Structures are given as structure tokens and as C-alpha cells.
């Protein structure tokens, strides 16, 4: 049976995505004046109402600010903290008085799987950066980090030396955090994770899955696997 034709992308989304991608890639940074409504109307050959809707939604998402009679600007970003912080594993280990070591097992460009594409808001098969790193404390493996990165947010990711700087530290610098979503579960390790962590396939692990966003764009999805007997997740709560 032939597939039904897909609906064309709404015109306002073309404008909105153009501006979002430009902000994510650094074409426009915080405080920059964006193209005027008139310029966008001419560029995309759409109505002013269509452009206005795109800008209005970007304002609602906190990506831009509009000044009456002046124009639209890229919004200033503010680093955030939460009860469950996005912390650099290097800092965690050093705070405990330990010595941190990172072993990079993979750092490549690949095609996004359906899951990676969905998590990062990419098209299936779009380019994605992947890394596989094991973090050790005093010579003992405590975390297996499997990460996918949106190239538009961190185009130089593959050029970094992650034995000297962690992906978390680097990504927070180039794509300031505005939102993070977590899932935490107890699970058994996969074959690769067990081998890299030096544990048995039946040893329980604490698994943290996290997607972080900057300017409303998904920057990275990461799966952090920790041997249960070697790691504690700590946080705080106050009313």
C-alpha cells in the first residue's frame, strides 16, 4: 500500500526553526539583534502574521526577547542549579579527595539512531557525535559514560581531549544549561558496560539517563552507569 503523503511543514515553523538553529549554532549569541520582521517576511516569502507567530513562540520558550520599536534579541542565558545538580564527575571525585582518571574508548561521528534522533530533536540518520568514556577514582572504575551530542550545539566536540577535560565541563561551557531531564533506575549492566567497569553482568548498577538543553535545544543525551557497590547518588531537598 503506498504511503500517504506527508504534510508540508507549516510556514511559521520554517521561520522558527531557522532562528532556533542559528541561535544553537552560535550564529547569533545572547544580546544579538535578530533579523527584523520585514527581513524575515522577505526571506521566507510569508506573511508578517506568520513571522510574528514564530517570534512569539520563541519568546514563550525563553529564547528571544522583543523590544517594542527596536526588534528581537537573543535572550540572555542564566546558569541554573537544582536539587539534583548536573555535576562534573571530576569535581565530585576531587571534592572527595580522590584522583580522577578518564579513559576514552570511543569518540566518533555517526548517524543518529531513531532513539538518539528523538532525544536530540534530530532527523533519523542525521549526524551525531558519540563518546564512550570510563571514569575512574583512585584507579577504580566508577562510571561508564555513553553520550550522544547534537553537533549544532558543540561543533568542536570531537576535537577535545577528554582525558584532560570532561564532556560535562566542556558542554556546560559551550552550551550553557537551561534545562535538564533525568531518569534514574536500578539495572543490570550490558556486556560492554560490565567489561569496561570490570564487574559481573549480574552486579546491580545505578543508571542515570539525562537529556540537557540550552536555549531550548537538546544538547546531549547521556547514560551514566555506576556499579552499585561503588557509587552513591547524593542530593538535597528543602521546603
Tab-separated table of C-alpha atoms in Angstrom:
chain	number	residue	atom	x	y	z
A	1	UNK	CA	0.000	0.000	0.000
A	2	UNK	CA	1.510	3.394	-0.925
A	3	UNK	CA	2.299	5.729	1.942
A	4	UNK	CA	0.093	8.731	2.458
A	5	UNK	CA	1.881	11.935	1.513
A	6	UNK	CA	3.355	13.782	4.476
A	7	UNK	CA	2.002	17.209	5.302
A	8	UNK	CA	4.321	20.090	4.438
A	9	UNK	CA	5.985	21.893	7.334
A	10	UNK	CA	3.948	24.929	8.452
A	11	UNK	CA	5.457	28.191	7.236
A	12	UNK	CA	5.868	29.642	10.737
A	13	UNK	CA	7.930	26.580	11.745
A	14	UNK	CA	10.361	27.225	8.911
A	15	UNK	CA	10.999	30.689	10.309
A	16	UNK	CA	11.088	29.482	13.895
A	17	UNK	CA	13.477	26.601	13.177
A	18	UNK	CA	15.753	28.863	11.139
A	19	UNK	CA	16.139	31.198	14.110
A	20	UNK	CA	16.453	28.361	16.664
A	21	UNK	CA	19.185	26.678	14.647
A	22	UNK	CA	21.035	29.953	14.198
A	23	UNK	CA	20.972	30.559	17.949
A	24	UNK	CA	22.029	26.982	18.725
A	25	UNK	CA	24.957	27.135	16.295
A	26	UNK	CA	26.213	30.459	17.654
A	27	UNK	CA	25.348	32.464	14.543
A	28	UNK	CA	23.505	34.744	16.964
A	29	UNK	CA	24.567	34.875	20.607
A	30	UNK	CA	22.976	36.371	23.724
A	31	UNK	CA	22.211	40.055	23.162
A	32	UNK	CA	22.436	39.919	19.356
A	33	UNK	CA	19.762	41.665	17.308
A	34	UNK	CA	17.929	39.161	15.114
A	35	UNK	CA	16.710	39.877	11.563
A	36	UNK	CA	13.724	42.205	11.509
A	37	UNK	CA	10.186	41.025	10.827
A	38	UNK	CA	10.355	42.673	7.419
A	39	UNK	CA	13.605	40.898	6.560
A	40	UNK	CA	12.137	37.532	7.580
A	41	UNK	CA	8.962	38.192	5.589
A	42	UNK	CA	11.063	38.853	2.506
A	43	UNK	CA	13.463	35.935	3.082
A	44	UNK	CA	10.764	33.290	3.547
A	45	UNK	CA	8.080	34.927	1.386
A	46	UNK	CA	5.462	34.625	4.119
A	47	UNK	CA	3.065	36.999	5.817
A	48	UNK	CA	4.001	39.243	8.744
A	49	UNK	CA	1.467	37.298	10.825
A	50	UNK	CA	3.390	34.081	10.139
A	51	UNK	CA	6.687	35.653	11.206
A	52	UNK	CA	5.030	37.148	14.277
A	53	UNK	CA	3.818	33.722	15.381
A	54	UNK	CA	7.316	32.264	15.061
A	55	UNK	CA	8.799	35.092	17.129
A	56	UNK	CA	6.025	34.910	19.708
A	57	UNK	CA	6.662	31.198	20.308
A	58	UNK	CA	10.407	31.788	20.653
A	59	UNK	CA	9.652	34.427	23.290
A	60	UNK	CA	7.441	31.949	25.151
A	61	UNK	CA	10.293	29.417	25.090
A	62	UNK	CA	12.665	31.977	26.578
A	63	UNK	CA	14.979	32.039	23.567
A	64	UNK	CA	14.455	35.623	22.477
A	65	UNK	CA	13.302	38.953	23.873
A	66	UNK	CA	11.338	41.540	21.897
A	67	UNK	CA	11.639	45.281	22.448
A	68	UNK	CA	8.813	47.363	21.048
A	69	UNK	CA	10.017	49.613	18.252
A	70	UNK	CA	13.546	48.151	18.332
A	71	UNK	CA	13.428	44.462	17.402
A	72	UNK	CA	14.066	40.938	18.659
A	73	UNK	CA	17.187	39.950	20.576
A	74	UNK	CA	18.682	36.618	21.633
A	75	UNK	CA	17.788	36.225	25.317
A	76	UNK	CA	20.467	36.315	27.994
A	77	UNK	CA	21.115	32.855	29.414
A	78	UNK	CA	21.448	32.156	33.102
A	79	UNK	CA	23.094	29.098	34.544
A	80	UNK	CA	20.723	27.152	36.732
A	81	UNK	CA	21.083	24.887	39.714
A	82	UNK	CA	18.646	22.367	41.080
A	83	UNK	CA	18.237	19.889	43.877
A	84	UNK	CA	19.791	17.253	41.631
A	85	UNK	CA	22.704	19.136	40.115
A	86	UNK	CA	24.391	18.458	36.799
A	87	UNK	CA	27.856	17.967	38.279
A	88	UNK	CA	31.157	17.200	36.664
A	89	UNK	CA	32.354	13.750	37.799
A	90	UNK	CA	35.883	15.166	38.020
A	91	UNK	CA	34.698	17.731	40.564
A	92	UNK	CA	32.804	15.077	42.535
A	93	UNK	CA	35.914	12.916	42.820
A	94	UNK	CA	38.240	15.790	43.698
A	95	UNK	CA	35.784	17.026	46.358
A	96	UNK	CA	36.029	13.586	47.979
A	97	UNK	CA	39.820	13.847	47.955
A	98	UNK	CA	40.235	11.284	45.179
A	99	UNK	CA	42.219	11.205	41.945
A	100	UNK	CA	40.209	11.251	38.718
A	101	UNK	CA	41.212	9.467	35.518
A	102	UNK	CA	39.257	9.223	32.257
A	103	UNK	CA	39.716	6.550	29.608
A	104	UNK	CA	38.243	7.350	26.205
A	105	UNK	CA	37.073	4.214	24.402
A	106	UNK	CA	35.215	5.915	21.530
A	107	UNK	CA	34.882	9.420	20.111
A	108	UNK	CA	33.237	9.343	16.687
A	109	UNK	CA	30.761	10.868	14.271
A	110	UNK	CA	27.864	8.585	13.360
A	111	UNK	CA	24.292	8.568	12.088
A	112	UNK	CA	21.658	9.107	14.765
A	113	UNK	CA	19.608	6.068	15.702
A	114	UNK	CA	15.831	6.557	15.971
A	115	UNK	CA	16.165	6.872	19.766
A	116	UNK	CA	19.032	9.358	19.588
A	117	UNK	CA	17.193	11.373	16.967
A	118	UNK	CA	14.067	11.533	19.123
A	119	UNK	CA	16.017	12.549	22.239
A	120	UNK	CA	18.027	15.262	20.487
A	121	UNK	CA	15.305	16.524	18.160
A	122	UNK	CA	17.197	15.433	15.047
A	123	UNK	CA	16.100	13.673	11.888
A	124	UNK	CA	16.750	9.936	11.714
A	125	UNK	CA	20.170	9.303	10.281
A	126	UNK	CA	21.338	12.880	10.897
A	127	UNK	CA	24.950	13.312	12.013
A	128	UNK	CA	25.552	12.895	15.733
A	129	UNK	CA	28.702	12.834	17.865
A	130	UNK	CA	29.176	9.807	20.135
A	131	UNK	CA	31.571	9.219	23.005
A	132	UNK	CA	32.180	6.309	25.348
A	133	UNK	CA	34.281	7.148	28.403
A	134	UNK	CA	35.029	5.367	31.668
A	135	UNK	CA	35.760	7.477	34.730
A	136	UNK	CA	37.969	6.092	37.490
A	137	UNK	CA	38.512	7.188	41.071
A	138	UNK	CA	41.878	6.209	42.500
A	139	UNK	CA	42.234	3.665	39.711
A	140	UNK	CA	38.798	2.062	40.217
A	141	UNK	CA	36.108	2.417	37.529
A	142	UNK	CA	33.031	4.139	38.970
A	143	UNK	CA	31.177	5.410	35.900
A	144	UNK	CA	30.629	4.366	32.282
A	145	UNK	CA	29.503	7.395	30.266
A	146	UNK	CA	27.727	6.755	26.943
A	147	UNK	CA	26.905	10.075	25.307
A	148	UNK	CA	25.302	11.425	22.134
A	149	UNK	CA	25.819	15.095	21.258
A	150	UNK	CA	23.962	17.412	18.903
A	151	UNK	CA	26.691	18.694	16.523
A	152	UNK	CA	24.915	22.034	16.069
A	153	UNK	CA	25.402	22.801	19.765
A	154	UNK	CA	29.018	21.636	20.090
A	155	UNK	CA	30.636	21.513	16.627
A	156	UNK	CA	34.159	21.039	18.061
A	157	UNK	CA	33.222	18.170	20.380
A	158	UNK	CA	35.303	15.554	18.557
A	159	UNK	CA	38.425	17.733	18.756
A	160	UNK	CA	38.506	17.763	22.568
A	161	UNK	CA	40.907	15.780	24.741
A	162	UNK	CA	38.515	14.180	27.210
A	163	UNK	CA	41.352	12.759	29.275
A	164	UNK	CA	42.037	16.367	30.315
A	165	UNK	CA	38.542	17.871	30.387
A	166	UNK	CA	35.268	16.033	30.921
A	167	UNK	CA	32.424	16.200	28.373
A	168	UNK	CA	30.149	17.664	31.068
A	169	UNK	CA	32.568	20.520	31.771
A	170	UNK	CA	33.094	21.235	28.074
A	171	UNK	CA	29.409	21.150	27.144
A	172	UNK	CA	28.391	23.420	30.028
A	173	UNK	CA	30.920	25.950	28.736
A	174	UNK	CA	29.890	25.929	25.068
A	175	UNK	CA	26.145	25.401	25.570
A	176	UNK	CA	25.052	26.879	28.939
A	177	UNK	CA	22.464	24.741	30.679
A	178	UNK	CA	18.870	25.943	30.724
A	179	UNK	CA	17.025	22.669	31.441
A	180	UNK	CA	17.763	19.045	32.295
A	181	UNK	CA	15.562	15.948	32.387
A	182	UNK	CA	16.537	12.878	34.397
A	183	UNK	CA	15.577	9.276	34.761
A	184	UNK	CA	17.211	7.164	37.480
A	185	UNK	CA	16.869	3.406	37.740
A	186	UNK	CA	18.483	0.273	39.117
A	187	UNK	CA	19.515	-2.054	36.291
A	188	UNK	CA	21.943	-4.767	35.297
A	189	UNK	CA	24.864	-3.718	33.096
A	190	UNK	CA	25.125	-4.601	29.436
A	191	UNK	CA	28.013	-6.645	28.125
A	192	UNK	CA	30.129	-3.622	27.170
A	193	UNK	CA	29.385	-1.754	30.394
A	194	UNK	CA	30.268	-4.777	32.540
A	195	UNK	CA	33.549	-5.264	30.697
A	196	UNK	CA	34.575	-1.615	30.917
A	197	UNK	CA	33.617	-1.326	34.580
A	198	UNK	CA	35.203	-4.652	35.494
A	199	UNK	CA	32.046	-6.083	37.044
A	200	UNK	CA	29.819	-9.132	36.625
A	201	UNK	CA	26.757	-8.987	34.350
A	202	UNK	CA	24.642	-9.782	37.421
A	203	UNK	CA	26.021	-6.935	39.551
A	204	UNK	CA	23.324	-4.278	40.100
A	205	UNK	CA	24.060	-0.785	38.835
A	206	UNK	CA	22.676	2.702	39.355
A	207	UNK	CA	21.841	4.139	35.930
A	208	UNK	CA	21.216	7.839	35.339
A	209	UNK	CA	19.818	8.891	31.964
A	210	UNK	CA	19.835	12.610	31.286
A	211	UNK	CA	18.990	14.985	28.459
A	212	UNK	CA	20.239	18.559	28.796
A	213	UNK	CA	19.051	21.625	26.903
A	214	UNK	CA	20.445	25.049	26.062
A	215	UNK	CA	18.284	27.810	24.568
A	216	UNK	CA	15.514	25.233	24.253
A	217	UNK	CA	17.661	22.972	22.053
A	218	UNK	CA	18.629	19.449	23.158
A	219	UNK	CA	22.423	19.445	23.515
A	220	UNK	CA	23.207	15.944	24.706
A	221	UNK	CA	21.704	12.703	25.926
A	222	UNK	CA	23.842	10.611	28.222
A	223	UNK	CA	23.601	7.299	30.010
A	224	UNK	CA	25.736	7.058	33.155
A	225	UNK	CA	26.157	3.543	34.569
A	226	UNK	CA	27.626	3.162	38.061
A	227	UNK	CA	28.432	-0.096	39.886
A	228	UNK	CA	26.017	-0.151	42.822
A	229	UNK	CA	28.663	-1.116	45.348
A	230	UNK	CA	30.990	1.732	44.331
A	231	UNK	CA	28.684	4.724	43.990
A	232	UNK	CA	26.118	6.738	45.930
A	233	UNK	CA	23.829	9.374	44.446
A	234	UNK	CA	23.574	12.353	46.771
A	235	UNK	CA	21.320	15.388	46.704
A	236	UNK	CA	19.371	17.665	48.978
A	237	UNK	CA	15.850	18.942	49.431
A	238	UNK	CA	14.478	21.907	51.291
A	239	UNK	CA	10.895	23.059	51.595
